[in-house]
Short mmCIF file of C-alpha atoms in Angstrom, two decimals:
data_model
loop_
_atom_site.label_atom_id
_atom_site.label_comp_id
_atom_site.label_asym_id
_atom_site.label_seq_id
_atom_site.Cartn_x
_atom_site.Cartn_y
_atom_site.Cartn_z
CA UNK A 1 0.00 0.00 0.00
CA UNK A 2 1.21 3.49 -0.79
CA UNK A 3 1.56 5.83 2.19
CA UNK A 4 -0.59 8.42 0.43
CA UNK A 5 -1.51 11.39 2.57
CA UNK A 6 -2.44 14.40 0.49
CA UNK A 7 -5.48 14.70 -1.72
CA UNK A 8 -4.72 13.31 -5.18
CA UNK A 9 -1.10 12.48 -4.33
CA UNK A 10 1.16 10.14 -2.46
CA UNK A 11 4.26 10.51 -0.36
CA UNK A 12 7.69 10.70 -1.93
CA UNK A 13 8.17 7.33 -0.33
CA UNK A 14 11.53 5.75 0.40
CA UNK A 15 9.69 2.52 1.22
CA UNK A 16 6.03 1.67 1.69
CA UNK A 17 4.61 0.62 5.05
CA UNK A 18 4.77 -3.12 5.61
CA UNK A 19 1.07 -3.22 6.43
CA UNK A 20 -1.96 -0.89 6.54
CA UNK A 21 -5.11 -1.62 8.54
CA UNK A 22 -8.10 0.40 7.29
CA UNK A 23 -6.91 1.30 3.79
CA UNK A 24 -10.44 1.96 2.49
CA UNK A 25 -11.02 4.50 5.27
CA UNK A 26 -7.63 6.05 4.47
CA UNK A 27 -8.53 6.56 0.83
CA UNK A 28 -11.91 8.02 1.80
CA UNK A 29 -10.31 10.67 4.04
CA UNK A 30 -7.79 11.59 1.35
CA UNK A 31 -10.59 12.48 -1.06
CA UNK A 32 -11.69 15.19 1.40
CA UNK A 33 -8.65 16.45 3.34
CA UNK A 34 -5.14 15.75 4.60
CA UNK A 35 -4.56 12.85 6.98
CA UNK A 36 -3.89 13.48 10.67
CA UNK A 37 -1.42 10.90 11.95
CA UNK A 38 0.66 10.33 15.07
CA UNK A 39 3.77 8.36 16.00
CA UNK A 40 4.61 7.71 19.64
CA UNK A 41 7.68 6.55 21.50
CA UNK A 42 7.95 5.48 25.13
CA UNK A 43 10.80 7.39 26.82
CA UNK A 44 12.73 4.38 28.16
CA UNK A 45 16.30 3.42 27.12
CA UNK A 46 18.47 5.63 24.92
CA UNK A 47 17.11 5.82 21.35
CA UNK A 48 19.17 3.86 18.83
CA UNK A 49 19.88 4.09 15.12
CA UNK A 50 16.75 2.13 14.14
CA UNK A 51 14.84 5.33 14.99
CA UNK A 52 15.97 6.63 11.59
CA UNK A 53 13.33 4.31 10.04
CA UNK A 54 10.21 5.98 11.49
CA UNK A 55 11.87 9.40 11.21
CA UNK A 56 12.38 8.97 7.44
CA UNK A 57 8.75 7.87 7.13
CA UNK A 58 7.62 10.95 9.09
CA UNK A 59 9.53 13.01 6.51
CA UNK A 60 7.51 11.21 3.80
CA UNK A 61 4.22 11.98 5.56
CA UNK A 62 5.08 15.67 5.83
CA UNK A 63 6.05 15.89 2.16
CA UNK A 64 2.67 14.36 1.32
CA UNK A 65 0.83 17.03 3.32
CA UNK A 66 -0.07 15.03 6.42
CA UNK A 67 -0.54 16.69 9.81
CA UNK A 68 1.93 14.77 12.02
CA UNK A 69 2.05 14.60 15.82
CA UNK A 70 4.94 13.04 17.73
CA UNK A 71 3.99 11.73 21.17
CA UNK A 72 6.61 11.32 23.89
CA UNK A 73 4.85 8.60 25.87
CA UNK A 74 6.37 9.25 29.29
CA UNK A 75 3.62 7.57 31.31
CA UNK A 76 3.88 4.46 29.10
CA UNK A 77 7.61 4.29 29.88
CA UNK A 78 6.79 3.99 33.57
CA UNK A 79 3.96 1.49 33.07
CA UNK A 80 6.19 -0.84 31.00
CA UNK A 81 7.69 -2.70 33.96
CA UNK A 82 9.07 0.64 35.24
CA UNK A 83 11.63 0.88 32.42
CA UNK A 84 11.82 4.58 33.30
CA UNK A 85 11.83 5.18 37.08
CA UNK A 86 9.38 7.86 38.20
CA UNK A 87 12.15 10.16 39.45
CA UNK A 88 13.84 10.05 36.00
CA UNK A 89 10.67 10.40 33.91
CA UNK A 90 10.91 14.16 33.32
CA UNK A 91 14.65 13.96 32.50
CA UNK A 92 14.24 11.04 30.11
CA UNK A 93 11.39 12.81 28.31
CA UNK A 94 13.51 15.94 27.85
CA UNK A 95 16.35 13.76 26.55
CA UNK A 96 14.03 12.08 24.04
CA UNK A 97 12.64 15.42 22.87
CA UNK A 98 16.14 16.71 22.16
CA UNK A 99 17.54 13.57 20.53
CA UNK A 100 14.47 12.89 18.33
CA UNK A 101 14.50 16.49 17.14
CA UNK A 102 18.24 16.15 16.39
CA UNK A 103 17.57 13.03 14.30
CA UNK A 104 14.80 14.78 12.37
CA UNK A 105 17.02 17.80 11.72
CA UNK A 106 19.89 15.55 10.58
CA UNK A 107 17.73 14.18 7.73
CA UNK A 108 16.25 17.54 6.81
CA UNK A 109 12.80 17.36 8.41
CA UNK A 110 11.37 20.85 9.18
CA UNK A 111 10.44 20.79 12.89
CA UNK A 112 7.97 23.68 12.57
CA UNK A 113 5.62 21.40 10.62
CA UNK A 114 5.44 18.89 13.48
CA UNK A 115 3.42 18.93 16.68
CA UNK A 116 5.18 17.56 19.77
CA UNK A 117 3.13 16.31 22.75
CA UNK A 118 3.95 14.62 26.07
CA UNK A 119 1.65 11.90 27.33
CA UNK A 120 1.34 13.45 30.79
CA UNK A 121 0.10 16.68 29.17
CA UNK A 122 -3.33 15.03 28.90
CA UNK A 123 -3.14 11.48 30.31
CA UNK A 124 -3.54 12.70 33.92
CA UNK A 125 -6.71 14.68 33.17
CA UNK A 126 -10.04 13.77 34.76
CA UNK A 127 -11.58 12.85 31.37
CA UNK A 128 -8.75 10.59 30.31
CA UNK A 129 -8.59 8.87 33.72
CA UNK A 130 -12.32 8.16 33.62
CA UNK A 131 -11.90 6.65 30.15
CA UNK A 132 -9.15 4.38 31.49
CA UNK A 133 -11.64 3.11 34.09
CA UNK A 134 -14.37 2.76 31.47
CA UNK A 135 -12.03 0.78 29.25
CA UNK A 136 -10.92 -1.47 32.13
CA UNK A 137 -14.57 -2.43 32.68
CA UNK A 138 -14.88 -3.93 29.18
CA UNK A 139 -11.35 -5.25 28.40
CA UNK A 140 -10.54 -8.81 29.44
CA UNK A 141 -7.25 -9.67 31.15
CA UNK A 142 -6.54 -12.09 28.31
CA UNK A 143 -6.92 -9.41 25.62
CA UNK A 144 -4.84 -6.85 27.52
CA UNK A 145 -1.99 -9.32 28.04
CA UNK A 146 -2.13 -10.52 24.44
CA UNK A 147 -2.11 -6.95 23.08
CA UNK A 148 1.07 -6.06 24.93
CA UNK A 149 2.92 -9.31 24.30
CA UNK A 150 5.25 -7.89 21.61
CA UNK A 151 5.81 -4.48 23.22
CA UNK A 152 5.54 -4.65 27.01
CA UNK A 153 8.52 -6.29 28.70
CA UNK A 154 7.60 -9.89 29.55
CA UNK A 155 8.68 -11.05 33.00
CA UNK A 156 7.95 -14.05 35.20
CA UNK A 157 5.61 -12.10 37.53
CA UNK A 158 4.07 -9.29 35.42
CA UNK A 159 2.78 -6.12 37.04
CA UNK A 160 -0.76 -4.81 36.60
CA UNK A 161 0.71 -1.69 34.94
CA UNK A 162 1.68 -3.72 31.88
CA UNK A 163 -1.97 -4.64 31.33
CA UNK A 164 -2.97 -0.96 31.35
CA UNK A 165 -0.40 -0.07 28.68
CA UNK A 166 -2.39 -1.17 25.55
CA UNK A 167 -5.53 0.59 26.76
CA UNK A 168 -3.73 3.89 27.20
CA UNK A 169 -2.20 3.61 23.74
CA UNK A 170 -5.66 3.01 22.28
CA UNK A 171 -7.10 6.05 24.08
CA UNK A 172 -4.24 8.22 22.79
CA UNK A 173 -5.72 7.95 19.30
CA UNK A 174 -8.91 9.63 20.50
CA UNK A 175 -7.29 12.26 22.73
CA UNK A 176 -4.76 13.30 20.06
CA UNK A 177 -7.68 13.69 17.60
CA UNK A 178 -5.94 11.80 14.79
CA UNK A 179 -7.15 9.65 11.92
CA UNK A 180 -4.25 7.20 12.06
CA UNK A 181 -1.45 5.83 14.19
CA UNK A 182 1.92 4.86 12.75
CA UNK A 183 4.31 2.36 14.34
CA UNK A 184 6.34 -0.81 13.94
CA UNK A 185 4.79 -4.17 13.09
CA UNK A 186 5.52 -5.21 16.69
CA UNK A 187 2.60 -2.87 17.58
CA UNK A 188 0.09 -4.82 15.50
CA UNK A 189 -1.62 -6.52 18.45
CA UNK A 190 -2.07 -3.18 20.20
CA UNK A 191 -3.46 -1.69 16.99
CA UNK A 192 -6.05 -4.47 16.57
CA UNK A 193 -6.86 -4.15 20.31
CA UNK A 194 -7.60 -0.44 19.74
CA UNK A 195 -9.78 -1.23 16.72
CA UNK A 196 -11.79 -3.68 18.82
CA UNK A 197 -12.24 -1.63 22.00
CA UNK A 198 -12.40 2.09 21.09
CA UNK A 199 -15.85 1.69 19.48
CA UNK A 200 -17.11 0.19 22.76
CA UNK A 201 -16.52 3.62 24.34
CA UNK A 202 -18.26 5.35 21.45
CA UNK A 203 -15.00 6.40 19.74
CA UNK A 204 -14.11 5.87 16.09
CA UNK A 205 -11.89 3.07 14.87
CA UNK A 206 -8.59 4.49 13.57
CA UNK A 207 -6.31 3.61 10.64
CA UNK A 208 -3.00 1.89 11.43
CA UNK A 209 0.18 1.99 9.35
CA UNK A 210 3.15 -0.23 10.18
CA UNK A 211 6.80 -0.21 9.17
CA UNK A 212 9.09 -3.26 9.43
CA UNK A 213 11.20 -3.78 12.54
CA UNK A 214 14.94 -3.37 12.12
CA UNK A 215 16.79 -6.51 13.26
CA UNK A 216 19.56 -5.84 15.75
CA UNK A 217 23.22 -6.45 15.10
CA UNK A 218 22.86 -9.88 16.68
CA UNK A 219 20.05 -10.77 14.24
CA UNK A 220 17.11 -10.28 16.62
CA UNK A 221 14.97 -7.13 17.00
CA UNK A 222 17.02 -4.01 17.73
CA UNK A 223 16.06 -3.03 21.26
CA UNK A 224 16.93 -0.27 23.71
CA UNK A 225 17.28 -2.87 26.46
CA UNK A 226 19.55 -5.20 24.44
CA UNK A 227 22.91 -3.46 24.61
CA UNK A 228 24.72 -5.68 22.11
CA UNK A 229 21.88 -5.52 19.57
CA UNK A 230 21.92 -1.75 19.06
CA UNK A 231 24.00 1.30 18.26
CA UNK A 232 22.94 4.35 20.24
CA UNK A 233 22.50 7.66 18.46
CA UNK A 234 25.24 9.15 20.66
CA UNK A 235 27.67 6.24 20.60
CA UNK A 236 31.25 7.35 20.01
CA UNK A 237 32.96 6.33 16.78
CA UNK A 238 35.05 3.77 18.64
CA UNK A 239 31.86 2.25 20.13
CA UNK A 240 30.30 2.00 16.66
CA UNK A 241 33.42 0.22 15.41
CA UNK A 242 33.42 -2.16 18.39
CA UNK A 243 29.74 -3.09 18.07
CA UNK A 244 29.96 -3.60 14.30
CA UNK A 245 33.03 -5.79 14.75
CA UNK A 246 31.01 -8.05 17.07
CA UNK A 247 27.92 -8.03 14.82
CA UNK A 248 26.75 -11.28 13.23
CA UNK A 249 27.68 -11.18 9.54
CA UNK A 250 28.61 -14.67 8.34
CA UNK A 251 30.08 -14.84 4.79
CA UNK A 252 27.34 -15.59 2.25
CA UNK A 253 24.61 -15.79 4.93
CA UNK A 254 21.77 -13.32 4.32
CA UNK A 255 19.44 -14.79 6.98
CA UNK A 256 19.34 -13.00 10.35
CA UNK A 257 22.26 -10.87 9.18
CA UNK A 258 22.05 -7.75 11.35
CA UNK A 259 24.50 -5.73 9.23
CA UNK A 260 22.69 -6.38 5.94
CA UNK A 261 19.33 -5.70 7.60
CA UNK A 262 20.61 -2.35 8.85
CA UNK A 263 21.64 -1.37 5.32
CA UNK A 264 18.25 -2.46 3.95
CA UNK A 265 16.03 -0.78 6.53
CA UNK A 266 18.06 2.29 7.52
CA UNK A 267 20.77 3.32 5.07
CA UNK A 268 19.07 2.56 1.75
CA UNK A 269 15.78 4.35 2.61
CA UNK A 270 17.72 7.45 3.70
CA UNK A 271 20.29 7.67 0.90
CA UNK A 272 18.81 5.56 -1.96
CA UNK A 273 22.26 4.04 -2.48
CA UNK A 274 25.04 2.31 -0.60
CA UNK A 275 28.77 2.36 -1.35
CA UNK A 276 30.89 -0.69 -0.47
CA UNK A 277 34.37 0.64 0.28
CA UNK A 278 37.28 -1.67 -0.47
CA UNK A 279 40.85 -1.63 -1.68
CA UNK A 280 41.61 -1.67 -5.42
CA UNK A 281 43.13 -5.16 -5.18
CA UNK A 282 39.70 -6.44 -4.08
CA UNK A 283 37.85 -4.65 -6.88
CA UNK A 284 37.70 -1.09 -5.54
CA UNK A 285 34.60 0.80 -4.35
CA UNK A 286 31.22 -0.26 -5.70
CA UNK A 287 27.99 1.75 -5.55
CA UNK A 288 24.66 -0.12 -5.22
CA UNK A 289 21.44 1.67 -6.10
CA UNK A 290 19.14 -1.19 -5.07
CA UNK A 291 19.40 -3.43 -2.06
CA UNK A 292 18.66 -6.69 -3.89
CA UNK A 293 21.86 -6.39 -5.96
CA UNK A 294 23.92 -5.92 -2.78
CA UNK A 295 22.27 -8.91 -1.10
CA UNK A 296 22.91 -11.06 -4.17
CA UNK A 297 26.61 -10.11 -4.25
CA UNK A 298 26.95 -10.82 -0.52
CA UNK A 299 25.22 -14.21 -0.89
CA UNK A 300 27.65 -15.08 -3.69
CA UNK A 301 30.55 -13.83 -1.52
CA UNK A 302 31.48 -11.09 -3.97
CA UNK A 303 31.22 -8.70 -0.99
CA UNK A 304 33.26 -9.63 2.11
CA UNK A 305 31.78 -9.14 5.64
CA UNK A 306 34.76 -7.02 6.67
CA UNK A 307 34.24 -4.60 3.77
CA UNK A 308 30.50 -4.49 4.49
CA UNK A 309 31.05 -3.63 8.17
CA UNK A 310 33.64 -0.95 7.36
CA UNK A 311 31.31 0.64 4.81
CA UNK A 312 28.38 0.67 7.26
CA UNK A 313 30.64 2.26 9.87
CA UNK A 314 31.56 5.14 7.53
CA UNK A 315 27.96 5.72 6.36
CA UNK A 316 26.54 5.55 9.86
CA UNK A 317 29.05 7.96 11.35
CA UNK A 318 28.09 10.53 8.68
CA UNK A 319 24.49 10.30 9.93
CA UNK A 320 25.46 10.44 13.60
CA UNK A 321 28.03 13.26 13.46
CA UNK A 322 25.50 16.17 13.52
CA UNK A 323 23.61 14.52 16.40
CA UNK A 324 26.85 14.03 18.37
CA UNK A 325 27.80 17.64 17.68
CA UNK A 326 24.49 18.95 19.00
CA UNK A 327 24.81 16.87 22.18
CA UNK A 328 28.35 18.12 22.73
CA UNK A 329 26.95 21.24 24.40
CA UNK A 330 27.42 21.45 28.21
CA UNK A 331 23.65 21.67 28.73
CA UNK A 332 22.83 18.48 26.78
CA UNK A 333 25.82 16.61 28.22
CA UNK A 334 24.46 17.38 31.68
CA UNK A 335 20.95 16.29 30.65
CA UNK A 336 22.27 12.98 29.26
CA UNK A 337 24.16 12.19 32.46
CA UNK A 338 21.15 13.07 34.62
CA UNK A 339 18.62 11.10 32.52
CA UNK A 340 20.82 7.99 32.32
CA UNK A 341 22.97 8.02 35.46
CA UNK A 342 25.70 5.42 35.74
CA UNK A 343 25.20 2.73 38.37
CA UNK A 344 26.17 4.08 41.77
CA UNK A 345 25.55 3.10 45.40
CA UNK A 346 21.91 3.35 46.40
CA UNK A 347 20.41 3.65 49.85
CA UNK A 348 20.40 0.50 51.83
CA UNK A 349 17.56 -1.81 50.86
CA UNK A 350 16.92 -0.25 47.46
CA UNK A 351 17.62 -1.66 44.02
CA UNK A 352 21.29 -2.24 43.19
CA UNK A 353 22.53 -1.08 46.60
CA UNK A 354 26.13 -2.11 46.03
CA UNK A 355 29.21 -0.56 47.68
CA UNK A 356 30.99 1.96 45.48
CA UNK A 357 33.86 -0.36 44.49
CA UNK A 358 31.73 -3.49 44.25
CA UNK A 359 31.69 -5.57 41.11
CA UNK A 360 28.30 -5.81 39.34
CA UNK A 361 26.84 -8.49 37.03
CA UNK A 362 26.72 -6.20 33.98
CA UNK A 363 30.54 -6.43 33.88
CA UNK A 364 30.18 -10.01 32.65
CA UNK A 365 29.79 -10.70 28.93
CA UNK A 366 27.53 -13.76 29.08
CA UNK A 367 25.93 -14.99 25.86
CA UNK A 368 23.97 -17.89 24.45
CA UNK A 369 26.27 -20.16 22.44
CA UNK A 370 25.65 -23.06 20.09
CA UNK A 371 28.08 -25.97 20.22
CA UNK A 372 29.18 -26.67 16.65
CA UNK A 373 31.66 -29.45 17.40
CA UNK A 374 32.97 -31.42 20.38
CA UNK A 375 36.24 -33.35 20.51
CA UNK A 376 38.24 -34.95 23.29
CA UNK A 377 41.30 -32.92 24.27
CA UNK A 378 44.36 -34.57 22.64
CA UNK A 379 46.36 -34.41 25.89
CA UNK A 380 43.73 -34.57 28.66
CA UNK A 381 41.10 -37.30 29.04
CA UNK A 382 38.87 -35.18 31.31
CA UNK A 383 38.58 -32.24 28.90
CA UNK A 384 36.52 -31.47 25.81
CA UNK A 385 37.59 -29.02 23.11
CA UNK A 386 34.47 -27.37 21.69
CA UNK A 387 33.83 -24.94 18.84
CA UNK A 388 31.02 -22.63 19.99
CA UNK A 389 29.13 -20.05 17.92
CA UNK A 390 28.44 -16.92 20.00
CA UNK A 391 27.23 -14.69 17.16
CA UNK A 392 30.70 -13.62 16.01
CA UNK A 393 32.18 -14.11 12.52
CA UNK A 394 34.15 -17.15 13.74
CA UNK A 395 33.28 -19.71 16.44
CA UNK A 396 35.26 -19.69 19.69
CA UNK A 397 37.47 -22.54 20.88
CA UNK A 398 36.47 -23.44 24.43
CA UNK A 399 38.01 -26.10 26.68
CA UNK A 400 35.64 -27.60 29.30
CA UNK A 401 36.11 -30.21 32.02
CA UNK A 402 32.78 -31.88 31.29
CA UNK A 403 33.84 -35.33 30.06
CA UNK A 404 32.77 -37.04 33.31
CA UNK A 405 29.42 -35.27 33.47
CA UNK A 406 28.00 -34.61 29.98
CA UNK A 407 28.18 -37.17 27.15
CA UNK A 408 29.68 -35.81 23.97
CA UNK A 409 26.51 -36.44 21.94
CA UNK A 410 24.49 -34.34 24.43
CA UNK A 411 26.77 -31.37 23.87
CA UNK A 412 26.78 -31.49 20.07
CA UNK A 413 24.47 -28.82 18.52
CA UNK A 414 23.25 -27.78 21.96
CA UNK A 415 22.60 -24.23 23.19
CA UNK A 416 24.75 -23.38 26.20
CA UNK A 417 25.49 -20.32 28.33
CA UNK A 418 29.02 -19.00 27.83
CA UNK A 419 31.09 -16.44 29.73
CA UNK A 420 32.85 -14.63 26.88
CA UNK A 421 35.12 -11.98 28.41
CA UNK A 422 37.47 -14.08 30.53
CA UNK A 423 41.12 -13.67 29.61
CA UNK A 424 42.04 -16.42 27.10
CA UNK A 425 43.81 -19.24 28.91
CA UNK A 426 45.93 -22.16 27.67
CA UNK A 427 44.55 -25.45 28.99
CA UNK A 428 46.99 -28.29 28.35
CA UNK A 429 48.24 -26.59 25.20
CA UNK A 430 44.87 -25.45 23.78
CA UNK A 431 43.82 -21.82 24.22
CA UNK A 432 40.30 -21.52 25.65
CA UNK A 433 38.30 -18.35 24.89
CA UNK A 434 35.34 -18.76 27.20
CA UNK A 435 33.73 -20.82 29.94
CA UNK A 436 30.59 -22.93 29.65
CA UNK A 437 28.47 -22.15 32.72
CA UNK A 438 27.03 -25.13 34.59
CA UNK A 439 25.14 -25.89 37.77
CA UNK A 440 26.82 -28.19 40.31
CA UNK A 441 25.38 -30.13 43.24
CA UNK A 442 26.52 -29.16 46.72
CA UNK A 443 27.08 -32.66 48.13
CA UNK A 444 28.76 -35.85 46.95
CA UNK A 445 28.70 -37.52 44.53
CA UNK A 446 29.17 -34.37 42.48
CA UNK A 447 26.57 -33.76 39.76
CA UNK A 448 26.90 -31.21 36.96
CA UNK A 449 24.22 -29.90 34.57
CA UNK A 450 24.52 -27.37 31.79
CA UNK A 451 22.70 -24.06 32.23
CA UNK A 452 19.96 -23.94 29.61
CA UNK A 453 18.78 -20.77 27.79
CA UNK A 454 15.04 -20.45 27.06
CA UNK A 455 13.72 -22.17 23.94
CA UNK A 456 13.99 -20.04 20.82
CA UNK A 457 17.24 -18.27 21.75
CA UNK A 458 19.91 -17.77 19.10
CA UNK A 459 23.69 -17.89 19.29
CA UNK A 460 24.92 -14.50 20.48
CA UNK A 461 21.81 -13.56 22.49
CA UNK A 462 22.79 -11.66 25.61
CA UNK A 463 22.35 -13.18 29.07
CA UNK A 464 22.05 -10.71 31.94
CA UNK A 465 21.01 -10.53 35.58
CA UNK A 466 17.60 -9.04 36.35
CA UNK A 467 17.99 -5.38 37.27
CA UNK A 468 21.38 -5.12 35.56
CA UNK A 469 20.27 -4.95 31.92
CA UNK A 470 22.12 -1.69 31.23
CA UNK A 471 25.83 -1.07 30.97
CA UNK A 472 28.59 -2.45 28.78
CA UNK A 473 30.49 -5.54 29.95
CA UNK A 474 34.23 -5.23 30.56
CA UNK A 475 36.24 -5.86 27.40
CA UNK A 476 38.26 -8.44 29.33
CA UNK A 477 38.04 -9.50 32.96
CA UNK A 478 41.36 -8.80 34.70
CA UNK A 479 42.42 -11.90 36.66
CA UNK A 480 43.92 -9.83 39.49
CA UNK A 481 40.60 -8.06 40.12
CA UNK A 482 38.74 -11.40 40.41
CA UNK A 483 35.50 -9.89 39.08
CA UNK A 484 33.96 -13.23 38.11
CA UNK A 485 35.06 -14.96 41.32
CA UNK A 486 33.47 -12.25 43.50
CA UNK A 487 30.19 -12.42 41.59
CA UNK A 488 30.23 -16.21 41.41
CA UNK A 489 30.19 -16.42 45.20
CA UNK A 490 26.51 -15.35 45.02
CA UNK A 491 25.50 -17.50 42.03
CA UNK A 492 22.89 -20.09 43.05
CA UNK A 493 20.17 -22.27 41.55
CA UNK A 494 16.73 -21.48 43.01
CA UNK A 495 14.15 -23.99 44.20
CA UNK A 496 12.55 -23.58 40.76
CA UNK A 497 15.88 -24.48 39.10
CA UNK A 498 16.40 -20.88 37.90
CA UNK A 499 19.96 -19.55 37.74
CA UNK A 500 20.29 -16.51 40.04
CA UNK A 501 22.69 -13.95 41.50
CA UNK A 502 21.60 -12.68 44.91
CA UNK A 503 18.09 -14.02 44.15
CA UNK A 504 17.89 -12.09 40.86
CA UNK A 505 17.22 -14.25 37.82
CA UNK A 506 19.58 -14.83 34.91
CA UNK A 507 17.58 -13.72 31.85
CA UNK A 508 17.60 -13.48 28.09
CA UNK A 509 15.06 -11.50 26.07
CA UNK A 510 12.96 -14.71 25.93
CA UNK A 511 12.91 -15.58 29.63
CA UNK A 512 14.87 -17.22 32.44
CA UNK A 513 18.01 -19.36 32.33
CA UNK A 514 17.66 -22.64 34.19
CA UNK A 515 19.09 -26.09 34.78
CA UNK A 516 17.36 -29.45 34.74
CA UNK A 517 17.17 -30.48 38.40
CA UNK A 518 19.97 -29.22 40.70
CA UNK A 519 17.95 -27.08 43.14
CA UNK A 520 20.16 -25.07 45.49
CA UNK A 521 23.26 -25.85 43.46
CA UNK A 522 26.22 -23.59 42.77
CA UNK A 523 27.06 -22.15 39.34
CA UNK A 524 30.44 -21.98 37.66
#
């Protein structure tokens, strides 16, 4: 469907929406007047480069004559499992306002044509609050949970606030007085929820336009809460280089390739071309004017992953430079630090109340790995030598003392949990670049079980401790500081066989990390 907005015309579209709900109604409005549309963003983690996708579409809407509202959904950020603490809500909203406007300016969008609104400007009014109660009297718990499944953070014991989230987003359509809402395809269940329930309050059903989700660098959805999957809009050039170097980009593999996906969904729509930079001996620079030709050359290994990553790095830094420059002012530096404070000691009894020099779980680079091959160590009968895929260009060699506990055939092709930032260590002549984490029984005879990621995880998915989702892991754990050993002292298996640190669960984006049966066991 064409993202047409003005009467008799259509947007100068870089790419059409992936899906439109209510296209007949859309065309009917366009015969009479311009379309009124809104896009909203919850003010949670720092916005990342995938935000260029909706921003470029907003530029299309404006060129087509649409009236566009941007909603900074501050109250939603709090309701979504308290992703934005109440005391930081105002600061995070101001940060989002500044960074989103900087992105829009960087791609030439005239800000004076846009209307900017905060959720709390109207969501705390008497009328809106009464409508929330009215809606809660007709919405089932099942429908509310289903609607938020792709958007609201899913945890083992969900809060009531997460069930309110879809209802508020539906009511926003009425209170912003728009014809249509625009968002990612991950919003589809909320959009259909709104279409079902707004009429029950006597309000009109709205049109919904959806753009594709940009896969993260690890191949899954790019997310503000998945540090390794995203590049922040204010990341330094060295951080961009580091994250791209770690990104999954297997030679010839176009499936779940985060780097190719970024070119397709972000760079091509903005620039209409992409230049692969390479030395003359490898064929010199090549300009692609359509994505399919680039994907074909990559699949046939005409384009090397290293050249692709380097070219993305150059193109992306050109987009980010004006945003970095704007945020280099003392005022915005101060705002950034206040809105996203670094972990520091909290009052006793509150979240993350660690001593100032204490080690914290986010220092560990723990990932899901897939065991590609398992061999006996040539010089040690008790050791395996494994090749493990952790979402990097090449698998890691890992030496594990599991021969007595896990049969070789049970390891082959299995998903494991791997500590990836230990200093490489020679084990009987073979360098090991990681440690497979296992649960161990407390008593004798000793039993060992592999930690198991949730079903559906992929190699390279991040594993973190609940409450410590933010922050970059150390590049390499220094043996003298004994970071892992200090944290490991509080690793335990719960009575539900969940891996924990100080009674906080080990998690991936798909759920908890567990073992088969060793309740109360240690982890190492």
